[in-house]
Short mmCIF file of C-alpha atoms and ligand atoms in Angstrom, two decimals:
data_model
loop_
_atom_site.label_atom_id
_atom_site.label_comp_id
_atom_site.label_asym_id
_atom_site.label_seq_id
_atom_site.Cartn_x
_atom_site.Cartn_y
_atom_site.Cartn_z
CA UNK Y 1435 -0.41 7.84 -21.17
CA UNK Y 1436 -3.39 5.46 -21.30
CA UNK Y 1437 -6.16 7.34 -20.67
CA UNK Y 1438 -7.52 8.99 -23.35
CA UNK Y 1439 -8.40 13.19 -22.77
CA UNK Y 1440 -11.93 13.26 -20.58
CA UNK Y 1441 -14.99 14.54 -22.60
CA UNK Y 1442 -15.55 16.88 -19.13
CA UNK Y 1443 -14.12 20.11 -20.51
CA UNK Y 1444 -11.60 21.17 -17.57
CA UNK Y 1445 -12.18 24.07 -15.59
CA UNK Y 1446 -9.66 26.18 -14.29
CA UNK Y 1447 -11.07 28.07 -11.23
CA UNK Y 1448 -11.82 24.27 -9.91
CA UNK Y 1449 -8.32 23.72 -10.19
CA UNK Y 1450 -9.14 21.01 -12.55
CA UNK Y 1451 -5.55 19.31 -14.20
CA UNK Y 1452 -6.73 15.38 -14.43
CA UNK Y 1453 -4.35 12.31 -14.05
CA UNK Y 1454 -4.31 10.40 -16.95
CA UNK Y 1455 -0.82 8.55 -16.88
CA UNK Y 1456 -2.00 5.63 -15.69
CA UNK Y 1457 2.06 4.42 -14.56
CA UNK Y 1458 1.34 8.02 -12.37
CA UNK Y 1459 -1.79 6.39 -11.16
CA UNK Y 1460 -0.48 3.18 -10.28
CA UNK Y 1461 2.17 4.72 -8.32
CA UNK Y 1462 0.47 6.38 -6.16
CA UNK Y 1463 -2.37 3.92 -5.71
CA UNK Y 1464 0.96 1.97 -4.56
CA UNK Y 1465 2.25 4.21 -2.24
CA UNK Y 1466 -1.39 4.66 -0.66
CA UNK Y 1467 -1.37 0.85 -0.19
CA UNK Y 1468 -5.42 1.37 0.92
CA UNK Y 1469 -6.83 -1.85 2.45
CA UNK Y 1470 -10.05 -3.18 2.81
CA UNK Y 1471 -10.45 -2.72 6.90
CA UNK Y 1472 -9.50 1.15 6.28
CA UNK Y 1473 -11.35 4.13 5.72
CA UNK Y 1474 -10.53 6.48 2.85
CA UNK Y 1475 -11.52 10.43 2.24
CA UNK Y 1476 -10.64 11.18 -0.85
CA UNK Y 1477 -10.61 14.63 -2.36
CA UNK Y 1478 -10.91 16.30 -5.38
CA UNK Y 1479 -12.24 13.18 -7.10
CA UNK Y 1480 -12.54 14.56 -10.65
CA UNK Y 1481 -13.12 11.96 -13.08
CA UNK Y 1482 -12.20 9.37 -10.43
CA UNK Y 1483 -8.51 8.55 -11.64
CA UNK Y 1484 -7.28 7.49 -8.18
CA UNK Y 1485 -11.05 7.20 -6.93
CA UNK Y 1486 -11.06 3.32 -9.00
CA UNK Y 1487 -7.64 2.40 -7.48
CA UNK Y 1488 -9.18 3.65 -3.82
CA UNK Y 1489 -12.56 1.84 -4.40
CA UNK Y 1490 -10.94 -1.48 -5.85
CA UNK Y 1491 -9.68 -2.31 -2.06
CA UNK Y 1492 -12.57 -2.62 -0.73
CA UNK Y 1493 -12.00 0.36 1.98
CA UNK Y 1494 -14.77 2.05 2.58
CA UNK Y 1495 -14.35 5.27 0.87
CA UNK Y 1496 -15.96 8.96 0.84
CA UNK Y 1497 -14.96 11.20 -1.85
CA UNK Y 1498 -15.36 15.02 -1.82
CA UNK Y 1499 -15.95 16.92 -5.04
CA UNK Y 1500 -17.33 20.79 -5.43
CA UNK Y 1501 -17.43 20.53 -8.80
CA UNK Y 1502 -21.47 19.39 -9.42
CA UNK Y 1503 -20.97 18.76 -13.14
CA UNK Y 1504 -18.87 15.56 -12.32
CA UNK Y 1505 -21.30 14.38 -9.55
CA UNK Y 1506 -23.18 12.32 -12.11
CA UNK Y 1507 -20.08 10.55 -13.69
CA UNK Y 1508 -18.93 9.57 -10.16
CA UNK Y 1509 -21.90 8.30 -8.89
CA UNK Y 1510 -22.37 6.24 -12.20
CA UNK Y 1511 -18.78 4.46 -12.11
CA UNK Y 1512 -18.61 4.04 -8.05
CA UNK Y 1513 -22.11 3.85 -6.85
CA UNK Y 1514 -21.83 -0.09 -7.89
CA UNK Y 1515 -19.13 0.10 -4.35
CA UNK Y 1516 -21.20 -0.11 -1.25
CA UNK Y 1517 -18.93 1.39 0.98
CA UNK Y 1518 -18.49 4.65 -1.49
CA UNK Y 1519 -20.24 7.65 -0.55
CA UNK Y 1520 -19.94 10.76 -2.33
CA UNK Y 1521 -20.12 14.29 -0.84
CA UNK Y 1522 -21.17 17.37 -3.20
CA UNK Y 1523 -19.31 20.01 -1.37
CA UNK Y 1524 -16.07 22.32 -0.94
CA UNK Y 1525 -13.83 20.60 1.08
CA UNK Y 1526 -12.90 23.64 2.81
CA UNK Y 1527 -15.73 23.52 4.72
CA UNK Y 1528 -16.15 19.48 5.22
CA UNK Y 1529 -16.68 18.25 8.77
CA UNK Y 1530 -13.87 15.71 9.36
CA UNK Y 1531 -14.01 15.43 12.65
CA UNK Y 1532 -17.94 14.17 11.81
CA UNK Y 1533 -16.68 11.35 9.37
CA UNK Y 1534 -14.04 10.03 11.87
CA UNK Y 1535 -16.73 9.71 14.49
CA UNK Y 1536 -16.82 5.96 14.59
CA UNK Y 1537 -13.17 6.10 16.05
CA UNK Y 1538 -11.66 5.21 13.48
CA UNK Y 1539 -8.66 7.27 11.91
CA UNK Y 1540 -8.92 8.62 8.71
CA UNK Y 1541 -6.51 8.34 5.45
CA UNK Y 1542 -6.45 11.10 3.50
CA UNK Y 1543 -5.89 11.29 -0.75
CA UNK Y 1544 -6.07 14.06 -3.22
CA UNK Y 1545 -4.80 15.02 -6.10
CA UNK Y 1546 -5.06 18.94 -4.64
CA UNK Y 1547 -6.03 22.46 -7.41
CA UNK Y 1548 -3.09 23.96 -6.25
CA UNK Y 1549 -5.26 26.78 -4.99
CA UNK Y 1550 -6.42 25.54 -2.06
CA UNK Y 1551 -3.80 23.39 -1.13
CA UNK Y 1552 -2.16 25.64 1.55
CA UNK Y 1553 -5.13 26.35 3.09
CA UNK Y 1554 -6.55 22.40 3.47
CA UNK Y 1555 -3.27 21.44 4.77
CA UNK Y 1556 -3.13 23.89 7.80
CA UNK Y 1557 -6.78 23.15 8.48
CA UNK Y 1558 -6.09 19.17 8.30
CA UNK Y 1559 -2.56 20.15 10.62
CA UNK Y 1560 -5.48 20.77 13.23
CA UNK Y 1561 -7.07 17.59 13.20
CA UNK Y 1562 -3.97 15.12 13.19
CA UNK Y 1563 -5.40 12.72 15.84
CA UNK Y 1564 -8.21 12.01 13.67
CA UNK Y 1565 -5.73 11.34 10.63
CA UNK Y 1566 -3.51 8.10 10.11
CA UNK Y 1567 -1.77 9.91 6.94
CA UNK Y 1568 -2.42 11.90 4.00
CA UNK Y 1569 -0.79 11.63 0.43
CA UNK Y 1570 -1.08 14.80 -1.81
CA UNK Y 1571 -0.38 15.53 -5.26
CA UNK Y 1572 0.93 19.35 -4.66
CA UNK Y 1573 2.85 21.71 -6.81
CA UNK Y 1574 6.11 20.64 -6.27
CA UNK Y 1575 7.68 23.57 -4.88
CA UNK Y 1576 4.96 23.34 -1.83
CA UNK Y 1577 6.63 19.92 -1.76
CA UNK Y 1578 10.14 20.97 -1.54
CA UNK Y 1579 8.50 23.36 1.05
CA UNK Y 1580 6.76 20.81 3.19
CA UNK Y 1581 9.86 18.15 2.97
CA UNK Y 1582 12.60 21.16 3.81
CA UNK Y 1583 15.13 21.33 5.85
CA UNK Y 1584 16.98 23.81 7.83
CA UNK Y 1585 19.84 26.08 5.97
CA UNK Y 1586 17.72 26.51 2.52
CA UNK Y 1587 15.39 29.00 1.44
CA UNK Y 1588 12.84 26.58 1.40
CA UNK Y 1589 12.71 26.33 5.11
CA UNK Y 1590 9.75 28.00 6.69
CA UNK Y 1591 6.43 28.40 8.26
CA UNK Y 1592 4.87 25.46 6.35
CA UNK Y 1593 7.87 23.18 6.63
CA UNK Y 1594 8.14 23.89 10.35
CA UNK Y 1595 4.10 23.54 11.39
CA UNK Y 1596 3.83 20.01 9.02
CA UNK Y 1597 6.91 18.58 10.69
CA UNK Y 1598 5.98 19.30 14.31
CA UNK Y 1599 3.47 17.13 13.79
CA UNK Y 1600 4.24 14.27 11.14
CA UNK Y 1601 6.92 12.66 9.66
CA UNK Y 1602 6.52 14.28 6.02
CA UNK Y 1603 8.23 12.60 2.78
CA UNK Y 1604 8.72 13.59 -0.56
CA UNK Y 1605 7.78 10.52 -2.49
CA UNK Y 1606 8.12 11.20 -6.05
CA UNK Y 1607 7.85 14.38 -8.80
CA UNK Y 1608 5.10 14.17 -11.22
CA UNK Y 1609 5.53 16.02 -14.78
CA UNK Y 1610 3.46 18.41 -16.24
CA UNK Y 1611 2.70 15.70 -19.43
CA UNK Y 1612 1.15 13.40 -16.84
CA UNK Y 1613 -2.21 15.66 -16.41
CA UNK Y 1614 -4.83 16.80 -18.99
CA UNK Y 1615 -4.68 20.05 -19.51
CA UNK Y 1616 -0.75 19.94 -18.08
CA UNK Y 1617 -0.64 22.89 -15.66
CA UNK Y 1618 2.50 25.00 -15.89
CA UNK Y 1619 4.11 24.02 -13.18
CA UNK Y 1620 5.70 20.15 -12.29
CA UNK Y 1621 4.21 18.41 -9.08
CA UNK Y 1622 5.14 15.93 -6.47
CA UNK Y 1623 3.37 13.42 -4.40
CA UNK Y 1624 4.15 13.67 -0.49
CA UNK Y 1625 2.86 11.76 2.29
CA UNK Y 1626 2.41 13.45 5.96
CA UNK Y 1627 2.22 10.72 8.89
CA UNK Y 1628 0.95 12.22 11.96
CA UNK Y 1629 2.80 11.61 14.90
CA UNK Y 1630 0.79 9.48 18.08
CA UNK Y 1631 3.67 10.22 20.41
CA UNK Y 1632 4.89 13.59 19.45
CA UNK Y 1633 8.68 13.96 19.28
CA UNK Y 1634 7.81 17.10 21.04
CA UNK Y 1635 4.84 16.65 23.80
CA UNK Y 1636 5.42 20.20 25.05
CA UNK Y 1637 4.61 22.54 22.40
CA UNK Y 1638 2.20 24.78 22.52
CA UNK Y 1639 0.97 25.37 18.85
CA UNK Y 1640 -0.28 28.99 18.04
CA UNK Y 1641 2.94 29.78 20.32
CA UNK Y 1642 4.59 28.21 17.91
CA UNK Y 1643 2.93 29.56 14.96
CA UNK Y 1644 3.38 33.00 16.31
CA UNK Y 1645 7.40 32.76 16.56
CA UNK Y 1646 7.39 31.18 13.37
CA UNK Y 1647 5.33 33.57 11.64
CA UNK Y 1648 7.46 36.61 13.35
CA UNK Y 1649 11.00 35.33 12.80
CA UNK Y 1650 10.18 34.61 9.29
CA UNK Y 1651 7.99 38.10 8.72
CA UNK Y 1652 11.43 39.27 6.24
CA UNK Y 1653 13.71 36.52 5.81
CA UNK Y 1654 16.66 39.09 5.54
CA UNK Y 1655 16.53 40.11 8.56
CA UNK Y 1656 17.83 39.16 11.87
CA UNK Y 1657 16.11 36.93 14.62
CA UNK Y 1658 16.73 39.65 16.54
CA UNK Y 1659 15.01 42.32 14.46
CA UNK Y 1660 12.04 39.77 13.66
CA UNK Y 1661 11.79 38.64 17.50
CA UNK Y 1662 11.65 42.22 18.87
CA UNK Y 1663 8.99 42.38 21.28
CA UNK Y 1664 8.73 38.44 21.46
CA UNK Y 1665 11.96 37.79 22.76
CA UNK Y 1666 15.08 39.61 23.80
CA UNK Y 1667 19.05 38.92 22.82
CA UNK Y 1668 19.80 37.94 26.35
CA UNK Y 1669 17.15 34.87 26.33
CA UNK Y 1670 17.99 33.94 22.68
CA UNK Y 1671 21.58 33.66 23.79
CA UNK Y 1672 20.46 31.50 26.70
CA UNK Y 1673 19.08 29.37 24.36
CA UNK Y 1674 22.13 28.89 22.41
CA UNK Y 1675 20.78 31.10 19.40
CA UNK Y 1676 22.51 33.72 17.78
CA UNK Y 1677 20.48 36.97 18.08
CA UNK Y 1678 21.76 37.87 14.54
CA UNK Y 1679 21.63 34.50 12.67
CA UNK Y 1680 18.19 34.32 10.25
CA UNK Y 1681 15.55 32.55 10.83
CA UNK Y 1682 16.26 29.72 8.52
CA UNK Y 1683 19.29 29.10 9.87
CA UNK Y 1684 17.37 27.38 12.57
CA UNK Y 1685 16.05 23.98 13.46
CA UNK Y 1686 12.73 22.92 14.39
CA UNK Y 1687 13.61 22.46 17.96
CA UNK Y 1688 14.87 25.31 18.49
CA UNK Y 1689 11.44 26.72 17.42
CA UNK Y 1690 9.84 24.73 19.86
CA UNK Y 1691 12.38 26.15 22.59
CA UNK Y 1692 11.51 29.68 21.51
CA UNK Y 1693 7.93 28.94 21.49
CA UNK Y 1694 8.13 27.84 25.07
CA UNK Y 1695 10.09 30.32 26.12
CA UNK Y 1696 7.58 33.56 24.89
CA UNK Y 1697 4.67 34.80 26.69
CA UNK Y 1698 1.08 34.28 25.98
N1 SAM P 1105 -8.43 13.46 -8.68
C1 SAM P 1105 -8.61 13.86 -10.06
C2 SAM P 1105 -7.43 13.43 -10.88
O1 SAM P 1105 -6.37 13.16 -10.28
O2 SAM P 1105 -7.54 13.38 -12.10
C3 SAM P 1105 -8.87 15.38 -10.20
C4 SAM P 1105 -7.75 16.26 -9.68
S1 SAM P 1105 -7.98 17.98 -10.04
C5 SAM P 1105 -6.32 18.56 -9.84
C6 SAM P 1105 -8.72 18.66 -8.58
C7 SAM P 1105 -10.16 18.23 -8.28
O3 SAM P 1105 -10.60 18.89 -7.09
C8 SAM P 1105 -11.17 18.60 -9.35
O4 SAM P 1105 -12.03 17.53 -9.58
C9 SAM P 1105 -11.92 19.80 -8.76
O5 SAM P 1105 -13.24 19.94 -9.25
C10 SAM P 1105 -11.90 19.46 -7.29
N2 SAM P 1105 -11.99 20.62 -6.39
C11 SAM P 1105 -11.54 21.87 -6.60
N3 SAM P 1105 -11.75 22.66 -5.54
C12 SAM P 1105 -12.37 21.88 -4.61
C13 SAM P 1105 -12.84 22.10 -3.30
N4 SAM P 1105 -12.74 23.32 -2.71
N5 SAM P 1105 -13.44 21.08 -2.63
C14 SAM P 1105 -13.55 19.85 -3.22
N6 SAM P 1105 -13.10 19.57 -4.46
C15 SAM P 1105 -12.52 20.57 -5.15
#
C-alpha cells in the first residue's frame, strides 16, 4: 500500500473505491501489456491509478470520467501526454463506435463502480468487432459469473452471452484492503477477448438471449416448464436435451442449438 489516501473525498453514488496498492496496480498494468501503436479507452479514471501505467506506453489513450470534480486533477497529471484525451461524460452513453472510427480496434480498461458494471458489459457485448479486449476490475462474484461454467449456480445469462463471443478469463482476485474506502465486497480482474472467427458463426443473438433469458426465468424449474411456448419436449429431445434437466445443467452449445432451433 503505497499510495497514500487521495485528498478527493470518495463518493459513493459514483461508485468511487480507488486503487491504491500499487503491487494491485502493477499487476494489472501487466496483464494489460498496453503498447505504444495501440489505442486505449479507459474508464472510470478516478484519480488516474491505472490512467499513469496506460499513459506511460505511449498508446494513445482516451479516458472517460462522469465525475467533474476529478476533471481538473486528470487533466493536470496527463495533459503533459499528447495522445491523452479526456472525456467528461457517463460512459453509458459514450459513442464507441465514434472513437474506433479510424479502424482501429479498441482496448478497453476500467476499474468498474460496481453499479454499472452489468449494464456497460452487455452494451460493449454489442460492439465486439470494434474491441480487441477489455480488462475489468468487477465485484468478484460478477467474475465468477462471467468466467462460469456449466453444472454451478453461477452459470447463466451473463456467463453464456460473454462467452459466445470472447474467450473470458479470470485473472486474479483483488481484496477489499487494496482500495480506499475498501468496498464490502472482494473483486477480481477479468479479461474478455472477442472472438474474430466466432466458434459459433451461426448464432443469431437476441435468439439467443431470448432462450437464455426464458430457460433461466426460475432456475428450479425445468427446461421444459421455462421453454413452454419456445420449444416443445419432442424438439428438445431431438436435440439430445432432457426436457426435465435445468437450465444450468446445460452447455453453451447447446444454447446456441436451441436458439437456432426457435422461431422468430
Ligand atoms: N480507476 C480509478 C482507480 O482504480 O482508482 C477509479 C475507480 S472507481 C471504482 C470508479 C470510477 O468510475 C470513479 O472515478 C467514478 O467517478 C467513475 N464513474 C462512475 N460512474 C461512471 C460512469 N457512468 N461513467 C464514467 N465514469 C464513471
Amino acid at each position: 500500500m503505497t499510495n497514500p489516501p487521495p485528498r478527493h473525498r470518495p463518493r459513493k453514488r459514483f461508485g468511487q473505491n480507488f486503487l491504491r496498492d500499487a503491487a494491485v496496480i502493477d499487476r494489472i498494468a501487466d496483464a494489460v501489456h498496453a503498447r505504444a501503436a495501440q489505442h486505449l479507452v479507459e474508464i472510470g479514471p478516478g484519480q488516474g491509478a491505472l490512467t499513469g501505467a496506460l499513459a506511460a506506453s505511449g498508446c494513445r489513450l482516451d479516458v472517460i470520467e462522469l465525475d467533474r470534480d476529478l476533471v481538473p486533477g486528470l487533466l493536470a497529471a496527463f495533459s503533459v501526454y499528447p495522445r491523452f484525451r479526456l472525456h467528461s461524460q457517463d460512459v453509458l452513453t459514450f459513442d464507441f463506435a465514434a472513437l474506433a472510427r479510424a479502424g482501429q480496434t479498441l482496448r478497453v480498461v476500467g476499474n468498474l463502480p460496481y453499479n454499472i458494471a452489468t449494464p456497460l458489459i452487455f452494451r460493449l457485448l454489442d460492439h465486439t468487432a470494434l474491441l480487441q479486449d477489455m480488462h475489468f476490475m468487477l465485484q468478484r462474484e460478477v467474475v465468477e459469473r462471467l468466467a462460469a461454467a456449466p453444472g454451478g449456480k453461477n452459470w447463466g445469462r451473463l456467463g453464456i452471452m460473454a462467452q459466445h463471443l470472447c474467450a473470458v478469463e479470470h485473472l486474479f482476485d483483488v481484496p477489499p484492503e487494496a482500495f480506499y474506502p475498501p468496498p464490502r465486497v472482494h473483486s477480481a480482474v477479468v479479461r474478455l477477448t472477442p472472438y474474430r472467427a466466432s466458434p459459433w458463426p451461426h448464432c443469431d443473438r437476441a435468439r439467443l438471449r431470448r432462450v437464455v433469458q426464458a430457460a433461466f426465468a426460475q432456475r428450479r424449474k425445468t427446461l421444459r416448464n421455462n421453454l413452454k411456448g419456445l420449444i416443445d419436449d419432442a424438439s428438445l429431445a431431438s436435440l439430445g436435451i432432457d426436457p426435465g434437466a435445468r437450465a444450468e445443467t446445460l452447455e453453451l452449445a447447446k444454447f446456441i442449438e436451441l436458439a437456432n432451433r426457435i422461431d422468430d
